[in-house]
Amino acid sequence: MILTVTLNAALDITYRVPRLQPHSTHRVTEVCERPGGKGLNVARVLTALGHEAVATGFAGGGTGDALRSLLAQETSVTDALVPVGGATRRTVAVVDESTGDTTQLNEPGPIVTPAEWDAFMTTYRELLADARAVALCGSLPPGVPVDVYARLTRAARTADVPVLLDTSGEPLRRGLAARPDLAKPNADELAALTGSTEPLRAARDARRRGAHTVAASLGADGMLMVTADGAWQAAPPRRIAGNPTGAGDSAVAGLLSGLVEDLPWPARLTHAVALSAATVRAPAAGEFDRPTYEELLKSITVTEHPPAA
């Protein structure tokens, strides 16, 4: 199975309104609630691809109960979330139907106590025993030390389980030092980490900081992958219109799928880009449009970059 870790899971709530206007009252035309957080989105896509996925992290309070109930109803993802006393956060998205723009409100998440963290680590180490790969995803809740992804990476490496790291800021910087097998920042996260806005240079810099491979999401321009064996870039043959929410999470699922299937690097990149673009065509994060995915697998071209000077 493939293990995904979402330390700051969320109940995603989406409101749709005809037009969003500050300082006014709105009539909501549609409300949608679904389990959220990067690792949960990754797990849903993995199960749709035919892989067994187990999701762990934290869940607590009435919001956590609602998240777990929805997760059990809508997917085949195995729930291994660890209970906490605090309430799981909510993320509220308000979609302006007149423009398609989305306003996002993200709560910080529950405060995790030392005892709750110890319980999670026990669960995590037990799950690693059966994992073929692990993805460490997203932001950290209050009370969790900033170096936890480095700790989780070292524990996985001790268990001989490949690690994919998908986070940002200081957790990314510290996590890289623990030498994950793969890091997947987006272009902005990569620039913040390295100080370089040139993606290839920044990805090579990030790799020197510890990651064996860096796969950088470039939005509509696809993805760049830098490995010990070379560097490649791929993008959809045309711009895909739709909602980009969750596209990066689907890319992570594509990279993990390629890893456990032992595909060549360019093939892993193709799968990641195709899934990311197909998610733009889907109605919600954690889903992808299968016809778009299958069509893009045949049409994406991978370009190899020359070696660094």
JSON list of C-alpha atoms in Angstrom, two decimals, residues 37-266:
[
{"chain": "A", "resi": 37, "resn": "GLY", "atom": "CA", "xyz": [-5.92, 18.27, 3.02]},
{"chain": "A", "resi": 38, "resn": "LYS", "atom": "CA", "xyz": [-3.21, 17.46, 0.50]},
{"chain": "A", "resi": 39, "resn": "GLY", "atom": "CA", "xyz": [-2.54, 13.90, 1.60]},
{"chain": "A", "resi": 40, "resn": "LEU", "atom": "CA", "xyz": [-6.23, 12.97, 1.54]},
{"chain": "A", "resi": 41, "resn": "ASN", "atom": "CA", "xyz": [-6.52, 14.31, -2.00]},
{"chain": "A", "resi": 42, "resn": "VAL", "atom": "CA", "xyz": [-3.45, 12.29, -2.99]},
{"chain": "A", "resi": 43, "resn": "ALA", "atom": "CA", "xyz": [-4.92, 9.14, -1.45]},
{"chain": "A", "resi": 44, "resn": "ARG", "atom": "CA", "xyz": [-8.22, 9.55, -3.33]},
{"chain": "A", "resi": 45, "resn": "VAL", "atom": "CA", "xyz": [-6.44, 9.85, -6.67]},
{"chain": "A", "resi": 46, "resn": "LEU", "atom": "CA", "xyz": [-4.25, 6.84, -5.88]},
{"chain": "A", "resi": 47, "resn": "THR", "atom": "CA", "xyz": [-7.29, 4.65, -5.20]},
{"chain": "A", "resi": 48, "resn": "ALA", "atom": "CA", "xyz": [-8.85, 5.83, -8.47]},
{"chain": "A", "resi": 49, "resn": "LEU", "atom": "CA", "xyz": [-5.66, 4.65, -10.19]},
{"chain": "A", "resi": 50, "resn": "GLY", "atom": "CA", "xyz": [-6.07, 1.21, -8.62]},
{"chain": "A", "resi": 51, "resn": "HIS", "atom": "CA", "xyz": [-3.59, 1.49, -5.74]},
{"chain": "A", "resi": 52, "resn": "GLU", "atom": "CA", "xyz": [-4.31, 0.71, -2.10]},
{"chain": "A", "resi": 53, "resn": "ALA", "atom": "CA", "xyz": [-3.95, 3.93, -0.10]},
{"chain": "A", "resi": 54, "resn": "VAL", "atom": "CA", "xyz": [-3.94, 4.52, 3.65]},
{"chain": "A", "resi": 55, "resn": "ALA", "atom": "CA", "xyz": [-4.35, 8.04, 5.05]},
{"chain": "A", "resi": 56, "resn": "THR", "atom": "CA", "xyz": [-2.99, 9.03, 8.44]},
{"chain": "A", "resi": 57, "resn": "GLY", "atom": "CA", "xyz": [-2.61, 12.30, 10.32]},
{"chain": "A", "resi": 58, "resn": "PHE", "atom": "CA", "xyz": [-4.86, 13.90, 12.92]},
{"chain": "A", "resi": 59, "resn": "ALA", "atom": "CA", "xyz": [-8.63, 14.28, 13.27]},
{"chain": "A", "resi": 60, "resn": "GLY", "atom": "CA", "xyz": [-10.57, 15.69, 16.20]},
{"chain": "A", "resi": 61, "resn": "GLY", "atom": "CA", "xyz": [-13.81, 17.26, 17.41]},
{"chain": "A", "resi": 62, "resn": "GLY", "atom": "CA", "xyz": [-17.09, 17.42, 15.55]},
{"chain": "A", "resi": 63, "resn": "THR", "atom": "CA", "xyz": [-15.32, 18.58, 12.40]},
{"chain": "A", "resi": 64, "resn": "GLY", "atom": "CA", "xyz": [-13.00, 15.60, 12.55]},
{"chain": "A", "resi": 65, "resn": "ASP", "atom": "CA", "xyz": [-15.96, 13.25, 13.01]},
{"chain": "A", "resi": 66, "resn": "ALA", "atom": "CA", "xyz": [-17.65, 14.76, 9.95]},
{"chain": "A", "resi": 67, "resn": "LEU", "atom": "CA", "xyz": [-14.45, 14.42, 7.92]},
{"chain": "A", "resi": 68, "resn": "ARG", "atom": "CA", "xyz": [-14.06, 10.75, 8.82]},
{"chain": "A", "resi": 69, "resn": "SER", "atom": "CA", "xyz": [-17.71, 10.02, 8.11]},
{"chain": "A", "resi": 70, "resn": "LEU", "atom": "CA", "xyz": [-17.47, 11.59, 4.66]},
{"chain": "A", "resi": 71, "resn": "LEU", "atom": "CA", "xyz": [-14.19, 9.81, 3.96]},
{"chain": "A", "resi": 72, "resn": "ALA", "atom": "CA", "xyz": [-15.81, 6.46, 4.73]},
{"chain": "A", "resi": 73, "resn": "GLN", "atom": "CA", "xyz": [-18.76, 7.22, 2.45]},
{"chain": "A", "resi": 74, "resn": "GLU", "atom": "CA", "xyz": [-17.04, 8.50, -0.66]},
{"chain": "A", "resi": 75, "resn": "THR", "atom": "CA", "xyz": [-13.77, 6.63, -1.17]},
{"chain": "A", "resi": 76, "resn": "SER", "atom": "CA", "xyz": [-11.94, 3.36, -0.69]},
{"chain": "A", "resi": 77, "resn": "VAL", "atom": "CA", "xyz": [-9.14, 5.14, 1.19]},
{"chain": "A", "resi": 78, "resn": "THR", "atom": "CA", "xyz": [-8.31, 3.39, 4.46]},
{"chain": "A", "resi": 79, "resn": "ASP", "atom": "CA", "xyz": [-8.73, 5.75, 7.42]},
{"chain": "A", "resi": 80, "resn": "ALA", "atom": "CA", "xyz": [-5.80, 5.58, 9.87]},
{"chain": "A", "resi": 81, "resn": "LEU", "atom": "CA", "xyz": [-6.22, 9.10, 11.27]},
{"chain": "A", "resi": 82, "resn": "VAL", "atom": "CA", "xyz": [-5.17, 9.58, 14.90]},
{"chain": "A", "resi": 83, "resn": "PRO", "atom": "CA", "xyz": [-7.69, 11.22, 17.30]},
{"chain": "A", "resi": 84, "resn": "VAL", "atom": "CA", "xyz": [-6.82, 14.53, 18.97]},
{"chain": "A", "resi": 85, "resn": "GLY", "atom": "CA", "xyz": [-8.64, 16.62, 21.55]},
{"chain": "A", "resi": 86, "resn": "GLY", "atom": "CA", "xyz": [-8.74, 19.76, 19.40]},
{"chain": "A", "resi": 87, "resn": "ALA", "atom": "CA", "xyz": [-11.09, 20.26, 16.47]},
{"chain": "A", "resi": 88, "resn": "THR", "atom": "CA", "xyz": [-9.97, 19.57, 12.91]},
{"chain": "A", "resi": 89, "resn": "ARG", "atom": "CA", "xyz": [-9.82, 22.80, 10.94]},
{"chain": "A", "resi": 90, "resn": "ARG", "atom": "CA", "xyz": [-12.23, 23.94, 8.27]},
{"chain": "A", "resi": 91, "resn": "THR", "atom": "CA", "xyz": [-11.32, 25.57, 4.98]},
{"chain": "A", "resi": 92, "resn": "VAL", "atom": "CA", "xyz": [-14.04, 27.73, 3.49]},
{"chain": "A", "resi": 93, "resn": "ALA", "atom": "CA", "xyz": [-14.04, 28.55, -0.20]},
{"chain": "A", "resi": 94, "resn": "VAL", "atom": "CA", "xyz": [-16.51, 31.10, -1.58]},
{"chain": "A", "resi": 95, "resn": "VAL", "atom": "CA", "xyz": [-16.95, 30.80, -5.33]},
{"chain": "A", "resi": 96, "resn": "ASP", "atom": "CA", "xyz": [-18.16, 33.87, -7.20]},
{"chain": "A", "resi": 97, "resn": "GLU", "atom": "CA", "xyz": [-20.24, 32.40, -10.02]},
{"chain": "A", "resi": 98, "resn": "SER", "atom": "CA", "xyz": [-20.14, 35.63, -12.01]},
{"chain": "A", "resi": 99, "resn": "THR", "atom": "CA", "xyz": [-16.34, 35.51, -12.38]},
{"chain": "A", "resi": 100, "resn": "GLY", "atom": "CA", "xyz": [-15.33, 31.99, -11.36]},
{"chain": "A", "resi": 101, "resn": "ASP", "atom": "CA", "xyz": [-12.94, 33.47, -8.77]},
{"chain": "A", "resi": 102, "resn": "THR", "atom": "CA", "xyz": [-12.59, 31.81, -5.37]},
{"chain": "A", "resi": 103, "resn": "THR", "atom": "CA", "xyz": [-11.99, 33.44, -1.99]},
{"chain": "A", "resi": 104, "resn": "GLN", "atom": "CA", "xyz": [-10.36, 31.05, 0.48]},
{"chain": "A", "resi": 105, "resn": "LEU", "atom": "CA", "xyz": [-10.47, 31.14, 4.31]},
{"chain": "A", "resi": 106, "resn": "ASN", "atom": "CA", "xyz": [-8.20, 28.60, 6.06]},
{"chain": "A", "resi": 107, "resn": "GLU", "atom": "CA", "xyz": [-8.33, 27.89, 9.78]},
{"chain": "A", "resi": 108, "resn": "PRO", "atom": "CA", "xyz": [-5.02, 27.07, 11.55]},
{"chain": "A", "resi": 109, "resn": "GLY", "atom": "CA", "xyz": [-5.90, 23.60, 12.82]},
{"chain": "A", "resi": 110, "resn": "PRO", "atom": "CA", "xyz": [-5.93, 21.92, 16.27]},
{"chain": "A", "resi": 111, "resn": "ILE", "atom": "CA", "xyz": [-3.17, 22.27, 18.83]},
{"chain": "A", "resi": 112, "resn": "VAL", "atom": "CA", "xyz": [-1.44, 18.88, 19.02]},
{"chain": "A", "resi": 113, "resn": "THR", "atom": "CA", "xyz": [-0.15, 17.84, 22.45]},
{"chain": "A", "resi": 114, "resn": "PRO", "atom": "CA", "xyz": [3.08, 15.87, 23.03]},
{"chain": "A", "resi": 115, "resn": "ALA", "atom": "CA", "xyz": [1.05, 12.78, 24.00]},
{"chain": "A", "resi": 116, "resn": "GLU", "atom": "CA", "xyz": [-0.99, 13.01, 20.79]},
{"chain": "A", "resi": 117, "resn": "TRP", "atom": "CA", "xyz": [2.19, 13.38, 18.76]},
{"chain": "A", "resi": 118, "resn": "ASP", "atom": "CA", "xyz": [3.64, 10.26, 20.43]},
{"chain": "A", "resi": 119, "resn": "ALA", "atom": "CA", "xyz": [0.46, 8.35, 19.56]},
{"chain": "A", "resi": 120, "resn": "PHE", "atom": "CA", "xyz": [0.76, 9.45, 15.95]},
{"chain": "A", "resi": 121, "resn": "MET", "atom": "CA", "xyz": [4.41, 8.35, 15.75]},
{"chain": "A", "resi": 122, "resn": "THR", "atom": "CA", "xyz": [3.46, 4.91, 17.06]},
{"chain": "A", "resi": 123, "resn": "THR", "atom": "CA", "xyz": [0.79, 4.62, 14.36]},
{"chain": "A", "resi": 124, "resn": "TYR", "atom": "CA", "xyz": [3.13, 5.96, 11.68]},
{"chain": "A", "resi": 125, "resn": "ARG", "atom": "CA", "xyz": [5.89, 3.46, 12.42]},
{"chain": "A", "resi": 126, "resn": "GLU", "atom": "CA", "xyz": [3.37, 0.60, 12.43]},
{"chain": "A", "resi": 127, "resn": "LEU", "atom": "CA", "xyz": [1.99, 1.67, 9.04]},
{"chain": "A", "resi": 128, "resn": "LEU", "atom": "CA", "xyz": [5.47, 1.97, 7.54]},
{"chain": "A", "resi": 129, "resn": "ALA", "atom": "CA", "xyz": [5.88, -1.78, 7.98]},
{"chain": "A", "resi": 130, "resn": "ASP", "atom": "CA", "xyz": [3.44, -2.41, 5.09]},
{"chain": "A", "resi": 131, "resn": "ALA", "atom": "CA", "xyz": [4.08, 0.71, 2.99]},
{"chain": "A", "resi": 132, "resn": "ARG", "atom": "CA", "xyz": [5.67, 0.73, -0.44]},
{"chain": "A", "resi": 133, "resn": "ALA", "atom": "CA", "xyz": [6.01, 4.53, -0.33]},
{"chain": "A", "resi": 134, "resn": "VAL", "atom": "CA", "xyz": [4.95, 7.42, 1.89]},
{"chain": "A", "resi": 135, "resn": "ALA", "atom": "CA", "xyz": [3.90, 10.98, 1.02]},
{"chain": "A", "resi": 136, "resn": "LEU", "atom": "CA", "xyz": [4.33, 13.72, 3.64]},
{"chain": "A", "resi": 137, "resn": "CYS", "atom": "CA", "xyz": [1.95, 16.49, 2.64]},
{"chain": "A", "resi": 138, "resn": "GLY", "atom": "CA", "xyz": [0.85, 19.97, 3.54]},
{"chain": "A", "resi": 139, "resn": "SER", "atom": "CA", "xyz": [1.00, 22.46, 6.38]},
{"chain": "A", "resi": 140, "resn": "LEU", "atom": "CA", "xyz": [1.57, 21.76, 10.07]},
{"chain": "A", "resi": 141, "resn": "PRO", "atom": "CA", "xyz": [-1.02, 22.26, 12.85]},
{"chain": "A", "resi": 142, "resn": "PRO", "atom": "CA", "xyz": [-0.13, 24.35, 15.92]},
{"chain": "A", "resi": 143, "resn": "GLY", "atom": "CA", "xyz": [1.99, 22.55, 18.49]},
{"chain": "A", "resi": 144, "resn": "VAL", "atom": "CA", "xyz": [3.84, 20.39, 15.98]},
{"chain": "A", "resi": 145, "resn": "PRO", "atom": "CA", "xyz": [7.57, 21.19, 15.74]},
{"chain": "A", "resi": 146, "resn": "VAL", "atom": "CA", "xyz": [8.71, 22.68, 12.46]},
{"chain": "A", "resi": 147, "resn": "ASP", "atom": "CA", "xyz": [11.20, 19.86, 11.87]},
{"chain": "A", "resi": 148, "resn": "VAL", "atom": "CA", "xyz": [8.62, 17.03, 11.99]},
{"chain": "A", "resi": 149, "resn": "TYR", "atom": "CA", "xyz": [8.88, 16.23, 8.29]},
{"chain": "A", "resi": 150, "resn": "ALA", "atom": "CA", "xyz": [12.60, 15.69, 8.75]},
{"chain": "A", "resi": 151, "resn": "ARG", "atom": "CA", "xyz": [11.80, 13.29, 11.62]},
{"chain": "A", "resi": 152, "resn": "LEU", "atom": "CA", "xyz": [9.17, 11.45, 9.57]},
{"chain": "A", "resi": 153, "resn": "THR", "atom": "CA", "xyz": [11.53, 11.22, 6.61]},
{"chain": "A", "resi": 154, "resn": "ARG", "atom": "CA", "xyz": [14.28, 9.70, 8.74]},
{"chain": "A", "resi": 155, "resn": "ALA", "atom": "CA", "xyz": [11.84, 7.18, 10.24]},
{"chain": "A", "resi": 156, "resn": "ALA", "atom": "CA", "xyz": [10.70, 6.12, 6.76]},
{"chain": "A", "resi": 157, "resn": "ARG", "atom": "CA", "xyz": [14.28, 5.82, 5.52]},
{"chain": "A", "resi": 158, "resn": "THR", "atom": "CA", "xyz": [15.10, 3.64, 8.54]},
{"chain": "A", "resi": 159, "resn": "ALA", "atom": "CA", "xyz": [12.19, 1.40, 7.48]},
{"chain": "A", "resi": 160, "resn": "ASP", "atom": "CA", "xyz": [13.50, 1.42, 3.89]},
{"chain": "A", "resi": 161, "resn": "VAL", "atom": "CA", "xyz": [10.34, 3.16, 2.59]},
{"chain": "A", "resi": 162, "resn": "PRO", "atom": "CA", "xyz": [10.75, 5.80, -0.17]},
{"chain": "A", "resi": 163, "resn": "VAL", "atom": "CA", "xyz": [9.59, 9.29, 0.87]},
{"chain": "A", "resi": 164, "resn": "LEU", "atom": "CA", "xyz": [7.90, 12.06, -1.15]},
{"chain": "A", "resi": 165, "resn": "LEU", "atom": "CA", "xyz": [7.83, 15.47, 0.57]},
{"chain": "A", "resi": 166, "resn": "ASP", "atom": "CA", "xyz": [5.24, 18.08, -0.45]},
{"chain": "A", "resi": 167, "resn": "THR", "atom": "CA", "xyz": [5.27, 21.11, 1.82]},
{"chain": "A", "resi": 168, "resn": "SER", "atom": "CA", "xyz": [6.64, 24.65, 1.90]},
{"chain": "A", "resi": 169, "resn": "GLY", "atom": "CA", "xyz": [8.63, 27.18, 3.91]},
{"chain": "A", "resi": 170, "resn": "GLU", "atom": "CA", "xyz": [10.71, 26.10, 6.88]},
{"chain": "A", "resi": 171, "resn": "PRO", "atom": "CA", "xyz": [9.21, 22.57, 7.04]},
{"chain": "A", "resi": 172, "resn": "LEU", "atom": "CA", "xyz": [10.38, 22.08, 3.43]},
{"chain": "A", "resi": 173, "resn": "ARG", "atom": "CA", "xyz": [13.87, 23.44, 4.13]},
{"chain": "A", "resi": 174, "resn": "ARG", "atom": "CA", "xyz": [14.34, 21.22, 7.17]},
{"chain": "A", "resi": 175, "resn": "GLY", "atom": "CA", "xyz": [12.72, 18.24, 5.48]},
{"chain": "A", "resi": 176, "resn": "LEU", "atom": "CA", "xyz": [15.14, 18.42, 2.56]},
{"chain": "A", "resi": 177, "resn": "ALA", "atom": "CA", "xyz": [18.08, 18.08, 4.94]},
{"chain": "A", "resi": 178, "resn": "ALA", "atom": "CA", "xyz": [16.76, 14.60, 5.89]},
{"chain": "A", "resi": 179, "resn": "ARG", "atom": "CA", "xyz": [17.23, 13.53, 2.24]},
{"chain": "A", "resi": 180, "resn": "PRO", "atom": "CA", "xyz": [13.76, 12.52, 1.02]},
{"chain": "A", "resi": 181, "resn": "ASP", "atom": "CA", "xyz": [13.66, 10.48, -2.16]},
{"chain": "A", "resi": 182, "resn": "LEU", "atom": "CA", "xyz": [11.54, 13.12, -3.88]},
{"chain": "A", "resi": 183, "resn": "ALA", "atom": "CA", "xyz": [10.47, 16.70, -3.12]},
{"chain": "A", "resi": 184, "resn": "LYS", "atom": "CA", "xyz": [7.61, 18.36, -4.99]},
{"chain": "A", "resi": 185, "resn": "PRO", "atom": "CA", "xyz": [7.52, 22.12, -4.46]},
{"chain": "A", "resi": 186, "resn": "ASN", "atom": "CA", "xyz": [5.68, 24.48, -6.78]},
{"chain": "A", "resi": 187, "resn": "ALA", "atom": "CA", "xyz": [7.49, 27.33, -8.52]},
{"chain": "A", "resi": 188, "resn": "ASP", "atom": "CA", "xyz": [6.76, 29.87, -5.77]},
{"chain": "A", "resi": 189, "resn": "GLU", "atom": "CA", "xyz": [7.82, 27.49, -2.99]},
{"chain": "A", "resi": 190, "resn": "LEU", "atom": "CA", "xyz": [10.99, 26.68, -4.90]},
{"chain": "A", "resi": 191, "resn": "ALA", "atom": "CA", "xyz": [11.82, 30.36, -5.37]},
{"chain": "A", "resi": 192, "resn": "ALA", "atom": "CA", "xyz": [11.20, 31.09, -1.68]},
{"chain": "A", "resi": 193, "resn": "LEU", "atom": "CA", "xyz": [13.49, 28.21, -0.74]},
{"chain": "A", "resi": 194, "resn": "THR", "atom": "CA", "xyz": [16.38, 29.00, -3.06]},
{"chain": "A", "resi": 195, "resn": "GLY", "atom": "CA", "xyz": [16.03, 32.69, -3.91]},
{"chain": "A", "resi": 196, "resn": "SER", "atom": "CA", "xyz": [16.05, 31.85, -7.63]},
{"chain": "A", "resi": 197, "resn": "THR", "atom": "CA", "xyz": [13.09, 32.43, -9.96]},
{"chain": "A", "resi": 198, "resn": "GLU", "atom": "CA", "xyz": [14.66, 30.35, -12.75]},
{"chain": "A", "resi": 199, "resn": "PRO", "atom": "CA", "xyz": [13.03, 26.92, -12.23]},
{"chain": "A", "resi": 200, "resn": "LEU", "atom": "CA", "xyz": [15.83, 24.69, -13.51]},
{"chain": "A", "resi": 201, "resn": "ARG", "atom": "CA", "xyz": [18.50, 26.46, -11.48]},
{"chain": "A", "resi": 202, "resn": "ALA", "atom": "CA", "xyz": [16.25, 26.50, -8.39]},
{"chain": "A", "resi": 203, "resn": "ALA", "atom": "CA", "xyz": [15.39, 22.79, -8.73]},
{"chain": "A", "resi": 204, "resn": "ARG", "atom": "CA", "xyz": [19.07, 21.89, -8.99]},
{"chain": "A", "resi": 205, "resn": "ASP", "atom": "CA", "xyz": [19.75, 24.03, -5.92]},
{"chain": "A", "resi": 206, "resn": "ALA", "atom": "CA", "xyz": [16.96, 22.27, -3.99]},
{"chain": "A", "resi": 207, "resn": "ARG", "atom": "CA", "xyz": [18.41, 18.92, -4.95]},
{"chain": "A", "resi": 208, "resn": "ARG", "atom": "CA", "xyz": [21.80, 19.95, -3.59]},
{"chain": "A", "resi": 209, "resn": "ARG", "atom": "CA", "xyz": [20.07, 20.73, -0.30]},
{"chain": "A", "resi": 210, "resn": "GLY", "atom": "CA", "xyz": [19.25, 17.05, 0.19]},
{"chain": "A", "resi": 211, "resn": "ALA", "atom": "CA", "xyz": [16.43, 15.70, -2.01]},
{"chain": "A", "resi": 212, "resn": "HIS", "atom": "CA", "xyz": [17.45, 12.86, -4.31]},
{"chain": "A", "resi": 213, "resn": "THR", "atom": "CA", "xyz": [14.96, 14.13, -6.90]},
{"chain": "A", "resi": 214, "resn": "VAL", "atom": "CA", "xyz": [13.06, 17.41, -7.24]},
{"chain": "A", "resi": 215, "resn": "ALA", "atom": "CA", "xyz": [9.82, 17.63, -9.22]},
{"chain": "A", "resi": 216, "resn": "ALA", "atom": "CA", "xyz": [8.73, 21.26, -9.49]},
{"chain": "A", "resi": 217, "resn": "SER", "atom": "CA", "xyz": [5.12, 22.12, -10.42]},
{"chain": "A", "resi": 218, "resn": "LEU", "atom": "CA", "xyz": [5.07, 25.00, -12.91]},
{"chain": "A", "resi": 219, "resn": "GLY", "atom": "CA", "xyz": [1.31, 25.54, -13.15]},
{"chain": "A", "resi": 220, "resn": "ALA", "atom": "CA", "xyz": [0.04, 25.65, -16.72]},
{"chain": "A", "resi": 221, "resn": "ASP", "atom": "CA", "xyz": [3.63, 25.13, -17.90]},
{"chain": "A", "resi": 222, "resn": "GLY", "atom": "CA", "xyz": [3.68, 21.59, -16.56]},
{"chain": "A", "resi": 223, "resn": "MET", "atom": "CA", "xyz": [6.42, 20.12, -14.40]},
{"chain": "A", "resi": 224, "resn": "LEU", "atom": "CA", "xyz": [10.21, 20.05, -14.23]},
{"chain": "A", "resi": 225, "resn": "MET", "atom": "CA", "xyz": [12.03, 17.02, -12.83]},
{"chain": "A", "resi": 226, "resn": "VAL", "atom": "CA", "xyz": [15.69, 17.01, -11.78]},
{"chain": "A", "resi": 227, "resn": "THR", "atom": "CA", "xyz": [17.29, 13.69, -10.81]},
{"chain": "A", "resi": 228, "resn": "ALA", "atom": "CA", "xyz": [20.76, 12.23, -10.47]},
{"chain": "A", "resi": 229, "resn": "ASP", "atom": "CA", "xyz": [20.32, 10.85, -13.99]},
{"chain": "A", "resi": 230, "resn": "GLY", "atom": "CA", "xyz": [19.19, 14.03, -15.73]},
{"chain": "A", "resi": 231, "resn": "ALA", "atom": "CA", "xyz": [16.54, 16.72, -15.99]},
{"chain": "A", "resi": 232, "resn": "TRP", "atom": "CA", "xyz": [13.29, 16.68, -17.94]},
{"chain": "A", "resi": 233, "resn": "GLN", "atom": "CA", "xyz": [10.31, 18.96, -18.44]},
{"chain": "A", "resi": 234, "resn": "ALA", "atom": "CA", "xyz": [6.81, 18.23, -19.69]},
{"chain": "A", "resi": 235, "resn": "ALA", "atom": "CA", "xyz": [3.63, 20.23, -20.21]},
{"chain": "A", "resi": 236, "resn": "PRO", "atom": "CA", "xyz": [0.17, 19.55, -21.67]},
{"chain": "A", "resi": 237, "resn": "PRO", "atom": "CA", "xyz": [0.01, 20.15, -25.43]},
{"chain": "A", "resi": 238, "resn": "ARG", "atom": "CA", "xyz": [-2.68, 22.78, -24.85]},
{"chain": "A", "resi": 239, "resn": "ARG", "atom": "CA", "xyz": [-3.88, 24.93, -21.96]},
{"chain": "A", "resi": 240, "resn": "ILE", "atom": "CA", "xyz": [-6.54, 23.13, -19.93]},
{"chain": "A", "resi": 241, "resn": "ALA", "atom": "CA", "xyz": [-9.39, 25.32, -18.69]},
{"chain": "A", "resi": 242, "resn": "GLY", "atom": "CA", "xyz": [-11.02, 24.69, -15.32]},
{"chain": "A", "resi": 243, "resn": "ASN", "atom": "CA", "xyz": [-10.34, 24.70, -11.58]},
{"chain": "A", "resi": 244, "resn": "PRO", "atom": "CA", "xyz": [-6.66, 24.15, -10.65]},
{"chain": "A", "resi": 245, "resn": "THR", "atom": "CA", "xyz": [-7.43, 23.31, -6.99]},
{"chain": "A", "resi": 246, "resn": "GLY", "atom": "CA", "xyz": [-5.84, 19.96, -6.16]},
{"chain": "A", "resi": 247, "resn": "ALA", "atom": "CA", "xyz": [-3.83, 19.73, -9.39]},
{"chain": "A", "resi": 248, "resn": "GLY", "atom": "CA", "xyz": [-0.56, 19.56, -7.45]},
{"chain": "A", "resi": 249, "resn": "ASP", "atom": "CA", "xyz": [-1.95, 16.80, -5.23]},
{"chain": "A", "resi": 250, "resn": "SER", "atom": "CA", "xyz": [-2.84, 14.74, -8.30]},
{"chain": "A", "resi": 251, "resn": "ALA", "atom": "CA", "xyz": [0.69, 15.28, -9.59]},
{"chain": "A", "resi": 252, "resn": "VAL", "atom": "CA", "xyz": [1.98, 13.81, -6.32]},
{"chain": "A", "resi": 253, "resn": "ALA", "atom": "CA", "xyz": [-0.27, 10.77, -6.84]},
{"chain": "A", "resi": 254, "resn": "GLY", "atom": "CA", "xyz": [1.14, 10.36, -10.35]},
{"chain": "A", "resi": 255, "resn": "LEU", "atom": "CA", "xyz": [4.71, 10.51, -9.06]},
{"chain": "A", "resi": 256, "resn": "LEU", "atom": "CA", "xyz": [3.97, 7.97, -6.32]},
{"chain": "A", "resi": 257, "resn": "SER", "atom": "CA", "xyz": [2.22, 5.66, -8.78]},
{"chain": "A", "resi": 258, "resn": "GLY", "atom": "CA", "xyz": [5.23, 5.81, -11.10]},
{"chain": "A", "resi": 259, "resn": "LEU", "atom": "CA", "xyz": [7.58, 5.17, -8.18]},
{"chain": "A", "resi": 260, "resn": "VAL", "atom": "CA", "xyz": [5.88, 1.98, -6.96]},
{"chain": "A", "resi": 261, "resn": "GLU", "atom": "CA", "xyz": [5.47, 0.78, -10.56]},
{"chain": "A", "resi": 262, "resn": "ASP", "atom": "CA", "xyz": [9.20, 1.49, -11.15]},
{"chain": "A", "resi": 263, "resn": "LEU", "atom": "CA", "xyz": [8.56, 3.51, -14.31]},
{"chain": "A", "resi": 264, "resn": "PRO", "atom": "CA", "xyz": [11.41, 5.42, -16.00]},
{"chain": "A", "resi": 265, "resn": "TRP", "atom": "CA", "xyz": [11.73, 9.05, -14.91]},
{"chain": "A", "resi": 266, "resn": "PRO", "atom": "CA", "xyz": [10.19, 10.56, -18.09]}
]
